[in-house]
Every structure is written in structure tokens, then in C-alpha cells.
Coordinates of C-alpha atoms in Angstrom, one line a residue:
V135 CA 120.7 106.7 86.6
T136 CA 120.5 109.2 89.4
P137 CA 117.5 111.1 90.8
A138 CA 119.0 114.3 89.4
F139 CA 119.2 112.7 86.0
I140 CA 115.5 111.6 86.2
K141 CA 114.5 115.1 87.2
K142 CA 116.4 116.7 84.4
Y143 CA 115.5 114.2 81.7
Y144 CA 111.8 114.3 82.5
N145 CA 111.8 118.0 83.2
V146 CA 110.6 117.6 86.8
S147 CA 110.4 121.1 88.2
N148 CA 109.6 120.1 91.8
D149 CA 110.6 116.9 93.5
V150 CA 109.3 117.8 96.9
G151 CA 106.0 116.2 97.7
S152 CA 103.8 116.7 100.8
M153 CA 103.7 115.2 104.2
Q154 CA 99.9 115.2 103.8
V155 CA 100.2 112.6 101.0
T156 CA 101.1 109.0 101.3
Q157 CA 102.9 106.8 98.8
A158 CA 103.6 103.1 99.2
V159 CA 105.9 100.6 97.4
Y160 CA 104.5 97.1 97.1
G161 CA 107.3 94.8 96.5
T162 CA 109.2 91.6 96.9
G163 CA 112.0 90.9 99.3
G164 CA 112.5 93.7 101.8
V165 CA 114.1 97.0 102.4
N166 CA 117.2 98.0 104.3
P167 CA 116.8 101.4 106.1
S168 CA 120.5 101.9 106.2
D169 CA 120.8 101.4 102.4
I170 CA 118.0 104.0 101.9
S171 CA 119.9 106.5 104.1
I172 CA 123.2 105.9 102.2
F173 CA 121.4 106.5 98.9
Q174 CA 119.8 109.7 100.2
R175 CA 123.2 111.0 101.4
Q176 CA 125.0 110.0 98.2
F177 CA 122.6 112.0 96.0
N178 CA 122.0 114.9 98.4
L179 CA 118.4 114.1 99.0
T180 CA 116.3 114.9 102.1
Q181 CA 117.1 112.4 104.8
Q182 CA 113.8 110.6 105.4
K183 CA 112.8 107.2 106.8
I184 CA 110.0 104.9 105.7
I185 CA 107.1 105.5 108.0
Q186 CA 105.9 101.9 108.0
T187 CA 106.9 98.5 106.7
I188 CA 104.1 96.0 106.4
Q189 CA 104.7 92.3 106.4
A190 CA 108.4 92.6 105.6
P191 CA 110.6 89.5 106.0
E192 CA 112.5 89.5 109.3
K193 CA 116.0 89.6 107.7
C194 CA 116.9 91.7 104.7
R195 CA 120.0 90.5 102.9
Y196 CA 121.4 92.2 99.8
S197 CA 120.0 89.6 97.3
N198 CA 116.4 89.8 98.6
C199 CA 116.4 93.5 99.2
F200 CA 117.6 94.7 95.9
E201 CA 114.3 95.4 94.2
G202 CA 112.6 96.8 97.3
N203 CA 115.5 99.1 98.1
L204 CA 115.7 100.3 94.5
N205 CA 112.0 101.1 94.3
V206 CA 111.8 102.8 97.7
Q207 CA 115.0 104.8 97.0
Y208 CA 113.7 106.2 93.7
I209 CA 110.2 106.9 94.7
M210 CA 111.5 108.8 97.8
G211 CA 114.1 110.5 95.5
V212 CA 111.5 111.9 93.0
A213 CA 108.8 112.6 95.6
Q214 CA 110.8 113.8 98.7
N215 CA 109.1 114.8 102.0
T216 CA 106.3 112.4 101.3
N217 CA 105.2 109.8 103.8
T218 CA 106.4 106.5 102.3
T219 CA 105.4 102.9 103.3
F220 CA 106.9 99.6 102.0
E221 CA 104.5 96.7 101.8
Y222 CA 105.7 93.2 101.3
W223 CA 103.6 90.2 100.4
S224 CA 105.1 86.7 100.6
P225 CA 105.5 84.9 97.3
S226 CA 103.9 81.9 99.1
D227 CA 100.7 84.0 99.6
D228 CA 98.4 85.3 97.0
W229 CA 100.7 88.2 96.2
M230 CA 98.3 90.1 94.0
L231 CA 94.7 89.5 94.9
G232 CA 95.4 88.9 98.5
W233 CA 97.4 92.1 98.7
I234 CA 94.9 94.4 96.9
T235 CA 91.9 92.9 98.9
A236 CA 93.7 93.7 102.1
V237 CA 94.6 97.3 100.9
A238 CA 91.0 97.9 99.8
K239 CA 89.8 97.0 103.3
N240 CA 92.1 99.6 104.8
P241 CA 90.0 102.7 105.7
K242 CA 93.0 104.9 104.9
P243 CA 95.1 103.4 102.1
A244 CA 98.0 105.2 100.7
N245 CA 97.3 107.8 98.0
V246 CA 99.6 106.1 95.6
Y247 CA 100.9 102.5 95.3
S248 CA 103.8 101.6 93.1
I249 CA 104.2 98.0 91.8
S250 CA 107.1 97.1 89.7
H251 CA 106.4 93.5 89.0
G252 CA 103.7 91.3 87.5
T253 CA 103.0 88.0 85.8
Y254 CA 102.0 87.2 82.2
E255 CA 98.3 87.9 81.8
Y256 CA 97.7 84.6 80.1
S257 CA 98.6 82.8 83.3
Y258 CA 95.5 84.0 85.2
Y259 CA 91.9 83.0 84.9
Q260 CA 89.6 85.9 83.8
S261 CA 87.7 85.6 87.1
Y262 CA 90.9 86.3 89.1
M263 CA 91.7 89.4 87.0
D264 CA 88.1 90.5 87.4
S265 CA 88.4 90.2 91.2
F266 CA 91.6 92.2 91.2
N267 CA 89.9 94.9 89.0
T268 CA 87.0 95.1 91.4
E269 CA 89.3 95.9 94.3
A270 CA 91.2 98.4 92.1
I271 CA 88.0 100.2 91.4
K272 CA 87.2 100.4 95.1
L273 CA 90.6 101.9 95.7
G274 CA 90.1 104.4 92.9
V275 CA 86.8 105.5 94.4
M276 CA 88.7 106.0 97.7
G277 CA 91.2 108.3 95.9
T278 CA 94.1 105.8 95.5
T279 CA 96.1 105.5 92.4
I280 CA 97.9 102.2 91.6
V281 CA 100.9 102.7 89.4
V282 CA 102.3 99.6 87.7
A283 CA 105.4 99.0 85.6
S284 CA 104.6 97.5 82.2
G285 CA 107.3 94.9 82.5
E286 CA 110.4 94.3 80.5
N287 CA 109.9 95.0 76.8
G288 CA 106.3 96.4 77.2
A289 CA 103.3 94.6 75.9
V290 CA 105.2 92.1 73.9
G291 CA 106.9 90.9 77.1
S292 CA 110.1 89.1 77.8
I293 CA 108.7 85.8 76.5
L294 CA 109.7 86.9 73.0
F295 CA 113.3 86.9 73.9
D296 CA 113.1 83.8 76.1
M297 CA 111.3 81.6 73.7
N298 CA 111.9 83.2 70.2
F299 CA 108.2 84.1 69.7
D300 CA 107.2 86.4 66.8
Q301 CA 108.2 90.0 67.6
C302 CA 104.6 91.2 66.9
S303 CA 102.9 89.1 69.5
Y304 CA 101.1 90.5 72.5
H305 CA 102.0 89.1 75.9
P306 CA 101.2 91.8 78.5
M307 CA 101.9 91.6 82.2
F308 CA 99.1 91.7 84.8
P309 CA 98.2 93.9 86.7
A310 CA 99.8 96.3 84.2
S311 CA 97.1 95.3 81.7
S312 CA 94.3 96.2 84.1
P313 CA 92.2 99.2 82.9
Y314 CA 92.0 100.3 86.5
V315 CA 95.7 101.0 87.1
L316 CA 98.1 103.6 85.7
T317 CA 100.7 101.6 83.7
V318 CA 104.1 103.1 83.0
G319 CA 106.8 102.1 80.6
A320 CA 110.4 102.9 80.6
T321 CA 112.7 105.1 78.5
K322 CA 115.8 103.8 76.9
V323 CA 118.4 106.4 76.9
S324 CA 121.1 105.7 74.3
V325 CA 123.2 108.9 74.5
L326 CA 123.8 109.7 78.2
C327 CA 126.7 112.1 77.7
D328 CA 124.4 114.8 76.2
I329 CA 122.0 114.7 79.1
I330 CA 123.9 114.1 82.3
P331 CA 125.3 117.4 83.8

């Protein structure tokens, strides 16, 4: 799936953002600037660098950069000419509450944060989710939108397929289930030949 395919499929009339807006990808692993540049050249996108990388691991190898690269490449592909930051939080740290608390303390957080991962809601205490939600509310008041992927298979979750649970069960991912984030799902395209130019 290419940026041009996404633009055509979702009828995106303008994929040029604004240098007065900031977007950030919060992810695992890291990003490789040369991979991002290759991606931009391959798909005839505006050549643009990440303006800042926060807490990224020192070395980025293919296996630990895959998700970070993918997320940055596509957000920069559908919102070109927009200041983009990559933020990394070590899995050994409190990757969700620690991260959002630090962001909420920033006097100038990004306008949009994109998060493509989460954990099953049932694995958290309610107090933990409430604390995350409080920080998300603070960011909302500051004008920041947090966009979170719903996770594989939506609200039923991957657990159905891993453990043979009833197909009608509800196992949402958090923070996607937070009422203070914008949660997005995916589109499964079954007939590509009719859509790709």
C-alpha cells in the first residue's frame, strides 16, 4: 500500500500539511533517517527530515526500526511539509503513563500524536487508565489530539485468534479504548486491482 493508494482510496484531496503544525509518532524501536529518505524518493514525496527524535535508542537496526520507520514514513507521506517528531519510550519504562505525563508537562506539545500500539485493557488497573485519561484531557485542553490504532481485529482483539475465544467477546486495547483519544481502525481491501492506478 503506497501513499498514492491511500490518497486515492480515502479521497484525500490535499496531502500537504503546514510547517506551522507539528505531528509526532510515538513508537517502539527507533527510526532510520536514511530509510525515510529512500521511502520519500521511491514514492515521489517531498524530501523532509524528522525535526526531532526524543529518547530513541542509540542504534537502529532493521528489526527494531520496522514499526517506527513505517509509522513515520506514512504520517509524513499523507501530511507532507509538516514538522514531524519521533518519540520513543523504552519498554522497560512505563511506556504509556510515563510518556503521556511527560508530554502533558511540555509547554508546547505536538498538535497530533500518533500511537500504533497498545495493550489489552483488562491488563490495567482502572486507576492507571484514569491517570492516563487525566493526562489526555490536559493535552486536549492544550489543543493536542492523540490518534491511536484500535489494534489488530478491532474491539474483539487478537486474543480471539490466539486463544480461540468466542468471536463475540470484547477485548479492546488501551489506550485505544480511552474516551479522550481519537481511535482509528483499518480498512481491509480485498480487490486491489480496481483501485490501484
